[in-house]
mmCIF file with all atom_site columns, C-alpha atoms and ligand atoms in Angstrom:
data_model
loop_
_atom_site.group_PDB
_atom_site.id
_atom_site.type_symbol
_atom_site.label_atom_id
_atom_site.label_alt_id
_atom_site.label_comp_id
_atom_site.label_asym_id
_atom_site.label_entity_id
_atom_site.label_seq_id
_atom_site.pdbx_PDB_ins_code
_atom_site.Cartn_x
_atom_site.Cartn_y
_atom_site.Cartn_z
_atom_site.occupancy
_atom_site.B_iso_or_equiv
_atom_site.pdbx_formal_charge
_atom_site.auth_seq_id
_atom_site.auth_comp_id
_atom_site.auth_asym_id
_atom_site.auth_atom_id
_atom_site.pdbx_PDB_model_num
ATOM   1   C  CA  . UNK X 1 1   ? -125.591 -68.312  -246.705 1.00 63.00 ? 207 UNK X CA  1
ATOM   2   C  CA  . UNK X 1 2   ? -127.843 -71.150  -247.594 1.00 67.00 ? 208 UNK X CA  1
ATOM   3   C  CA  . UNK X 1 3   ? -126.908 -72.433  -251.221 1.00 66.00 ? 209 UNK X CA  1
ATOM   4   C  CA  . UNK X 1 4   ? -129.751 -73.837  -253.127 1.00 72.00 ? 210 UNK X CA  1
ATOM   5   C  CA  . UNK X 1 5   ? -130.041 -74.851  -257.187 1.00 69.00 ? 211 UNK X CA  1
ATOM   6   C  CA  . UNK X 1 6   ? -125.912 -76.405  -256.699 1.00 75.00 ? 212 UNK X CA  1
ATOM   7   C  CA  . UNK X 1 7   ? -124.713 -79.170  -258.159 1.00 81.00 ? 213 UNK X CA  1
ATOM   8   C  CA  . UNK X 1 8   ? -123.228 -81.298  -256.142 1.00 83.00 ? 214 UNK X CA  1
ATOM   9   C  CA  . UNK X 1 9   ? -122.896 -85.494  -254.776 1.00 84.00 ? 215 UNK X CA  1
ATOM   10  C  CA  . UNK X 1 10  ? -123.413 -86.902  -251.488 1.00 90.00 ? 216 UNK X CA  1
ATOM   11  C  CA  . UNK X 1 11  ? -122.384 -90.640  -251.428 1.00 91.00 ? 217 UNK X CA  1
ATOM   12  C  CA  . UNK X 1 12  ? -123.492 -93.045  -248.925 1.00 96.00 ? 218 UNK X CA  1
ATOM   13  C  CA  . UNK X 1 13  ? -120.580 -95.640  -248.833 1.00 97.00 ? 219 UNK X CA  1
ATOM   14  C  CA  . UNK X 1 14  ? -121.076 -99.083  -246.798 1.00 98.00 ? 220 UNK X CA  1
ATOM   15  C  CA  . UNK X 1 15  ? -117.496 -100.254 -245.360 1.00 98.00 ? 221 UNK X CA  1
ATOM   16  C  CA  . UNK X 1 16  ? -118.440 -104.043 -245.424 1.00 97.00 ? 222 UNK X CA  1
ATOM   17  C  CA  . UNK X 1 17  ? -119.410 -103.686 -249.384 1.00 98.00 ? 223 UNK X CA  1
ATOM   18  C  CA  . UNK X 1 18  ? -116.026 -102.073 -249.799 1.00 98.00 ? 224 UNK X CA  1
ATOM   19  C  CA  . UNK X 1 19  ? -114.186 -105.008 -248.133 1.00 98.00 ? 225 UNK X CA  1
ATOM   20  C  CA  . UNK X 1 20  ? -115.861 -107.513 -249.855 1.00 98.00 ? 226 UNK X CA  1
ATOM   21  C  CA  . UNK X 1 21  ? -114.103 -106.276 -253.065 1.00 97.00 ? 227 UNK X CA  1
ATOM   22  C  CA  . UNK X 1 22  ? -110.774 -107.382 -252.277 1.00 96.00 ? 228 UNK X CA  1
ATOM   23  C  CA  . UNK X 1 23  ? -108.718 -110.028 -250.023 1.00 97.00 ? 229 UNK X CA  1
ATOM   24  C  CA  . UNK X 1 24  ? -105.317 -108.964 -249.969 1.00 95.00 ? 230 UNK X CA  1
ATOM   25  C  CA  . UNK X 1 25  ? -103.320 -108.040 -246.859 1.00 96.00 ? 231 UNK X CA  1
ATOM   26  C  CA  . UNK X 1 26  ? -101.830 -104.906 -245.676 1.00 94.00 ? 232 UNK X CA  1
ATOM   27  C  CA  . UNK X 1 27  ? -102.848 -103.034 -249.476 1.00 93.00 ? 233 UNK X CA  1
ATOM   28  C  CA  . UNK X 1 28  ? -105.037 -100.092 -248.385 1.00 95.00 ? 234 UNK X CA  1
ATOM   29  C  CA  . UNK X 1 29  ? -108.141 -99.044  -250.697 1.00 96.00 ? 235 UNK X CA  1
ATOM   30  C  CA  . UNK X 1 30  ? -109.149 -95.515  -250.613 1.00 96.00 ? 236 UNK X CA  1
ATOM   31  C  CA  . UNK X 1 31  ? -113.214 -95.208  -250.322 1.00 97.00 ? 237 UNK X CA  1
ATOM   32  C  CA  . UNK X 1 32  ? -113.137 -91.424  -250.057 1.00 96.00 ? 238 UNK X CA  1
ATOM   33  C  CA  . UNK X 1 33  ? -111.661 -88.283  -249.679 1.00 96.00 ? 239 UNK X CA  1
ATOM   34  C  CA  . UNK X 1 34  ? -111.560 -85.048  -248.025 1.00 96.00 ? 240 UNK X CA  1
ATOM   35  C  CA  . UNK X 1 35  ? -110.094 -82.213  -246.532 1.00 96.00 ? 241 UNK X CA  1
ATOM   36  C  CA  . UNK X 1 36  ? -106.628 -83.287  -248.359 1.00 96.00 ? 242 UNK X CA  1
ATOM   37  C  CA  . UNK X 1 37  ? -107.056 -86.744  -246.828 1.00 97.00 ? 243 UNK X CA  1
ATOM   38  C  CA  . UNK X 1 38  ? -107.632 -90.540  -247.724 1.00 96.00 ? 244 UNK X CA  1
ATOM   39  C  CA  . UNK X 1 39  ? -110.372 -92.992  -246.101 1.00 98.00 ? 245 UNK X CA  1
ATOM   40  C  CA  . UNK X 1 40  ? -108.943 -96.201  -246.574 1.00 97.00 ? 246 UNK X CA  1
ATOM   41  C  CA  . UNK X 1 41  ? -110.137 -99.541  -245.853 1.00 98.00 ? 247 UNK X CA  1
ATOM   42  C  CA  . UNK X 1 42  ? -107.591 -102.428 -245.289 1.00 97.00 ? 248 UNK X CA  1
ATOM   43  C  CA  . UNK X 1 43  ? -107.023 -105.810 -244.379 1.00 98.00 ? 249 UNK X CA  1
ATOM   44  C  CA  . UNK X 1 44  ? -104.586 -106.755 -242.029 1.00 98.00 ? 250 UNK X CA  1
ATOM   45  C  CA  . UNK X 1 45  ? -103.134 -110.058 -240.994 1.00 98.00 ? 251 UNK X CA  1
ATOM   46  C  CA  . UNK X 1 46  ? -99.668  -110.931 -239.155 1.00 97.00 ? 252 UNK X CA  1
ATOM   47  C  CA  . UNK X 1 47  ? -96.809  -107.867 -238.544 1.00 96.00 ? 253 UNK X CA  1
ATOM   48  C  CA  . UNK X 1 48  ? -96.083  -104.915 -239.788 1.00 95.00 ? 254 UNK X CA  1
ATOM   49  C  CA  . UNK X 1 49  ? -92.992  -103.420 -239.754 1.00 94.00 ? 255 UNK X CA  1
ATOM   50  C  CA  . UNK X 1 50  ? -91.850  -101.137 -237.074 1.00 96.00 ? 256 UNK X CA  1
ATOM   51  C  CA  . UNK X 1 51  ? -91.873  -97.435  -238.679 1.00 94.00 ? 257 UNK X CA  1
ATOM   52  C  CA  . UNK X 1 52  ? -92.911  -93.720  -238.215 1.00 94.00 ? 258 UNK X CA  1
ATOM   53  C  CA  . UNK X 1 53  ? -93.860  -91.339  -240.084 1.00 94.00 ? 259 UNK X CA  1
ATOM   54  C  CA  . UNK X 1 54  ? -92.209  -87.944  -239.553 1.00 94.00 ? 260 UNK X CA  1
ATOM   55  C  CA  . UNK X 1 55  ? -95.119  -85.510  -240.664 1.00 94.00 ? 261 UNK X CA  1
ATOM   56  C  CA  . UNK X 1 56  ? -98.237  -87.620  -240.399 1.00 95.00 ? 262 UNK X CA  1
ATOM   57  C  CA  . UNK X 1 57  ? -100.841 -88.725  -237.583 1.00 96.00 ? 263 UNK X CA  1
ATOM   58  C  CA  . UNK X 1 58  ? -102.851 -91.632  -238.587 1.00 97.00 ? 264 UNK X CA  1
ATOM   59  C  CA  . UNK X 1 59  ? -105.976 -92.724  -237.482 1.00 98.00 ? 265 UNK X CA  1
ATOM   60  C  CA  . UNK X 1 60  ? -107.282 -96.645  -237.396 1.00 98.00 ? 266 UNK X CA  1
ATOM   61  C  CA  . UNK X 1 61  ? -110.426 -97.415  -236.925 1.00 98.00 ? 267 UNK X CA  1
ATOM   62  C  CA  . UNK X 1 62  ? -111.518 -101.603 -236.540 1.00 98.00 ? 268 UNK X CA  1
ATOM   63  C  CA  . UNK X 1 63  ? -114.268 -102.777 -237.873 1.00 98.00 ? 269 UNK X CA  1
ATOM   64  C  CA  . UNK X 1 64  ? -113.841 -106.135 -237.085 1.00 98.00 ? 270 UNK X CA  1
ATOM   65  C  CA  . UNK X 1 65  ? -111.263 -108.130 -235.207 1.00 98.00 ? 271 UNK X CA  1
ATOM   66  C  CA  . UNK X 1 66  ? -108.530 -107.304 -232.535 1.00 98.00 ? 272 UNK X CA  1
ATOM   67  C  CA  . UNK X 1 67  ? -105.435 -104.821 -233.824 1.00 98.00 ? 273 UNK X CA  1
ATOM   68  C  CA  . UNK X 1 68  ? -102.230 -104.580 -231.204 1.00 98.00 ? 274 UNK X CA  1
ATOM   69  C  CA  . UNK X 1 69  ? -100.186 -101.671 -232.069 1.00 98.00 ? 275 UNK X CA  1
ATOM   70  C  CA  . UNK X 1 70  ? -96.927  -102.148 -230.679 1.00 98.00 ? 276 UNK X CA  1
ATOM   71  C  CA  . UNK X 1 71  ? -94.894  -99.421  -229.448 1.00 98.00 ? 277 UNK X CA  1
ATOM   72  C  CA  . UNK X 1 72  ? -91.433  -99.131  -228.502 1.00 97.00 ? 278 UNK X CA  1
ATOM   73  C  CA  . UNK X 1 73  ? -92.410  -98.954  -224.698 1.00 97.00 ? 279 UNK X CA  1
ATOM   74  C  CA  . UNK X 1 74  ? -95.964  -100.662 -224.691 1.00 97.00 ? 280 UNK X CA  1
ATOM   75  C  CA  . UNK X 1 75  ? -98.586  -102.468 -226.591 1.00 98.00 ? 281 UNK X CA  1
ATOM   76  C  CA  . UNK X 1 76  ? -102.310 -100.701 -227.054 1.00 98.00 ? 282 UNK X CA  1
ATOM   77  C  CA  . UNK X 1 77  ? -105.035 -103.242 -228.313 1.00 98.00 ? 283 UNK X CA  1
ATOM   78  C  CA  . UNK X 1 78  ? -107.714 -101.650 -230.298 1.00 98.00 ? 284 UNK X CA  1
ATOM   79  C  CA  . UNK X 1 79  ? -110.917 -103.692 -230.573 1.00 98.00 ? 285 UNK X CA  1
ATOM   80  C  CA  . UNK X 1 80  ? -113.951 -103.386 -233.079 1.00 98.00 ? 286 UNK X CA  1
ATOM   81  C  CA  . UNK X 1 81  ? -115.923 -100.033 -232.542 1.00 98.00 ? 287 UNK X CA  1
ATOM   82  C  CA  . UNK X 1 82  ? -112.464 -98.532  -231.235 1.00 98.00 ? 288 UNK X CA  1
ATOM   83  C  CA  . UNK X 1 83  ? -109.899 -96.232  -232.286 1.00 98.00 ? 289 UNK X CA  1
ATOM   84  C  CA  . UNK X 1 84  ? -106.930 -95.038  -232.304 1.00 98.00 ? 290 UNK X CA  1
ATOM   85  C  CA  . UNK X 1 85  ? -104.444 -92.156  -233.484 1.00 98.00 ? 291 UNK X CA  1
ATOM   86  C  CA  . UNK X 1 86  ? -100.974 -92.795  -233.827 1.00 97.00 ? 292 UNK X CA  1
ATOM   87  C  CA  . UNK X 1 87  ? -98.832  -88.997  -233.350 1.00 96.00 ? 293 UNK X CA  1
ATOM   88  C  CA  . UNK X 1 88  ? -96.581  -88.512  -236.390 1.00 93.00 ? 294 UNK X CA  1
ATOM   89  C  CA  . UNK X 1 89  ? -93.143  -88.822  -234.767 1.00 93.00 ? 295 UNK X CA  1
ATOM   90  C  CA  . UNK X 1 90  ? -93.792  -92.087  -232.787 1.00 96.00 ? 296 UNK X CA  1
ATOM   91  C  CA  . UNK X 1 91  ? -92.535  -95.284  -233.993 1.00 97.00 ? 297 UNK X CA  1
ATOM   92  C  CA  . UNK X 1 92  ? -95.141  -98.160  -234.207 1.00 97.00 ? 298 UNK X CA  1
ATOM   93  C  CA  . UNK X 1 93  ? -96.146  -101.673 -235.572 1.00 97.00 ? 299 UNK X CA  1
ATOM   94  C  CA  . UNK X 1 94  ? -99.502  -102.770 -236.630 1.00 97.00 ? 300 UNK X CA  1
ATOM   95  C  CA  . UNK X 1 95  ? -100.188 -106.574 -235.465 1.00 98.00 ? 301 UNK X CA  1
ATOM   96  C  CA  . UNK X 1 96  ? -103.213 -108.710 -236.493 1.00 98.00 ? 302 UNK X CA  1
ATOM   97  C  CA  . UNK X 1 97  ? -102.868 -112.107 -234.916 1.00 98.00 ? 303 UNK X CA  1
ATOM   98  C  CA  . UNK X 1 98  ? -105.997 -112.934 -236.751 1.00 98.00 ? 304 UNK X CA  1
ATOM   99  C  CA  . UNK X 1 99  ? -107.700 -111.227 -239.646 1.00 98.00 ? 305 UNK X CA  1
ATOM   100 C  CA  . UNK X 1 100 ? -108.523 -107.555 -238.770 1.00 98.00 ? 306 UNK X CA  1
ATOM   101 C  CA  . UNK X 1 101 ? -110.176 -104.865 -241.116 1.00 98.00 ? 307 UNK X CA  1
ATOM   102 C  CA  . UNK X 1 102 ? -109.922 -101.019 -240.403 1.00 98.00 ? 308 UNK X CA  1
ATOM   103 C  CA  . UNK X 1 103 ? -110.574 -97.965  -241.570 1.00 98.00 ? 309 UNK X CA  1
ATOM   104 C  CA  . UNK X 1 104 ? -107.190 -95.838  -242.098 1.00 97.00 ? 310 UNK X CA  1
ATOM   105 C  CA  . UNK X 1 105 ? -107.585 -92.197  -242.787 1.00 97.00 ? 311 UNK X CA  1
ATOM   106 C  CA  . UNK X 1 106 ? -104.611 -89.796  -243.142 1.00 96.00 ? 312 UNK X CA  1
ATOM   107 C  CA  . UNK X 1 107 ? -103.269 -87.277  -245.377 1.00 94.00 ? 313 UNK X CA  1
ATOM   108 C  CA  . UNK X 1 108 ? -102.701 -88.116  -249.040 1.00 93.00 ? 314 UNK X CA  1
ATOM   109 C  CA  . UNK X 1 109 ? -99.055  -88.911  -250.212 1.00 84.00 ? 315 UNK X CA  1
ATOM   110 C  CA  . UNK X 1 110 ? -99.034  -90.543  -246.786 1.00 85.00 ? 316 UNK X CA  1
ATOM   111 C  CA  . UNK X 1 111 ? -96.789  -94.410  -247.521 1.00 81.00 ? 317 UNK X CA  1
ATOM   112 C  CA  . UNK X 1 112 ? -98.123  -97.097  -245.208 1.00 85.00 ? 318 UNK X CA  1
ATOM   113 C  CA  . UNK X 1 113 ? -94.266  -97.877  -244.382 1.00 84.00 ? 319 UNK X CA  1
ATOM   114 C  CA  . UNK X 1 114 ? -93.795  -94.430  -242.896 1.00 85.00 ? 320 UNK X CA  1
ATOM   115 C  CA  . UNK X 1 115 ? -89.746  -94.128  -242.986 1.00 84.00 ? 321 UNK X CA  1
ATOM   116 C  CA  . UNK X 1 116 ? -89.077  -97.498  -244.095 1.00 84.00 ? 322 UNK X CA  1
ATOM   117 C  CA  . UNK X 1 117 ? -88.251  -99.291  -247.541 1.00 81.00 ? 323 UNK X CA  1
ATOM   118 C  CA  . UNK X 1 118 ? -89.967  -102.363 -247.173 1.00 75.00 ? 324 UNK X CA  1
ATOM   119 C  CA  . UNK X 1 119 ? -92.035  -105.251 -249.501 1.00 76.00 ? 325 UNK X CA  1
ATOM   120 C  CA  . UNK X 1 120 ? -95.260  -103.827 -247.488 1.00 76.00 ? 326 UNK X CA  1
ATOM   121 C  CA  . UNK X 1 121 ? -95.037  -100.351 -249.051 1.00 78.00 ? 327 UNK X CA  1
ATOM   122 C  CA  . UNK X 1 122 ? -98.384  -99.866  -251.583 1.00 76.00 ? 328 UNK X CA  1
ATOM   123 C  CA  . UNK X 1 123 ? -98.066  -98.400  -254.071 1.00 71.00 ? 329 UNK X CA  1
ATOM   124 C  CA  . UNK X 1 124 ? -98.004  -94.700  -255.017 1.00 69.00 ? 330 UNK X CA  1
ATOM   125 C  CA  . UNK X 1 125 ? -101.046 -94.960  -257.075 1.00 76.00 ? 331 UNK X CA  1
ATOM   126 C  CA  . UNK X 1 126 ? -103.172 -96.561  -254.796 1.00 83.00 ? 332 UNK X CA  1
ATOM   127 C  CA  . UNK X 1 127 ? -106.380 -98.475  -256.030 1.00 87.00 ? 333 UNK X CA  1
ATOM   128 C  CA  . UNK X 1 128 ? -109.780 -96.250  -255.123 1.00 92.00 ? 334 UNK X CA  1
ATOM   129 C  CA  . UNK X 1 129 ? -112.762 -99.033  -254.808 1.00 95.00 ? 335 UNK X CA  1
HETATM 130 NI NI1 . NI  M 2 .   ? -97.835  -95.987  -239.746 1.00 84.53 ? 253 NI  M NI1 1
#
């Protein structure tokens, strides 16, 4: 059924306008929502910690610059236009060696430090830009 007369939004959201709104490192913004998830955009520069997360795949997608995600077993680069989802169980660590931005989408109530009690964890009530 074709619905006609609703109400409703459709939002056109440019990801370089939504990282020029902030500079710090490794604090994800959510940009949008759906289906029970978060699109996030970040900036990321040095190392992550090594975590997993025991419910929730993640997706990263680089916009600009070079992102290594080490595993315990390998290392997969993921260059701009690329990539990459991380399965829930597996234990990784984000790398930037220089200045990388991505999109990060995965469910809400998803923490950035996965398992871990780190300084990197964002908050719970994460900044929407
Ligand atoms: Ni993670």
């Amino acid at each position: 059924m074709i619905m006609k007369n609703t109400s409703y939004s459709v939002k056109v959201v440019n990801i370089a306008d939504k990282l020029s709104l902030f500079s710090e490192y490794w604090n994800p913004k959510i940009v949008g929502e759906l289906n029970n998830h978060k699109v996030q955009v970040v900036k990321l520069k040095g190392e992550f910690v090594w975590h997993h997360h025991d419910n929730e795949d993640e997706l990263f997608l680089v916009i600009k610059g070079q992102l290594t995600i080490h595993f315990r077993d390998k290392d997969v680069q993921v260059n701009e236009g690329e990539f990459v989802i991380i399965p829930h169980p597996i234990e990784h660590k984000p790398e930037a060696k220089e200045e990388v931005h991505i999109v990060l989408i995965e469910p809400k109530g998803t923490l950035n430090t996965g398992n871990v009690k780190d300084s990197k964890l964002a908050s719970h009530n994460q900044e929407s830009i």
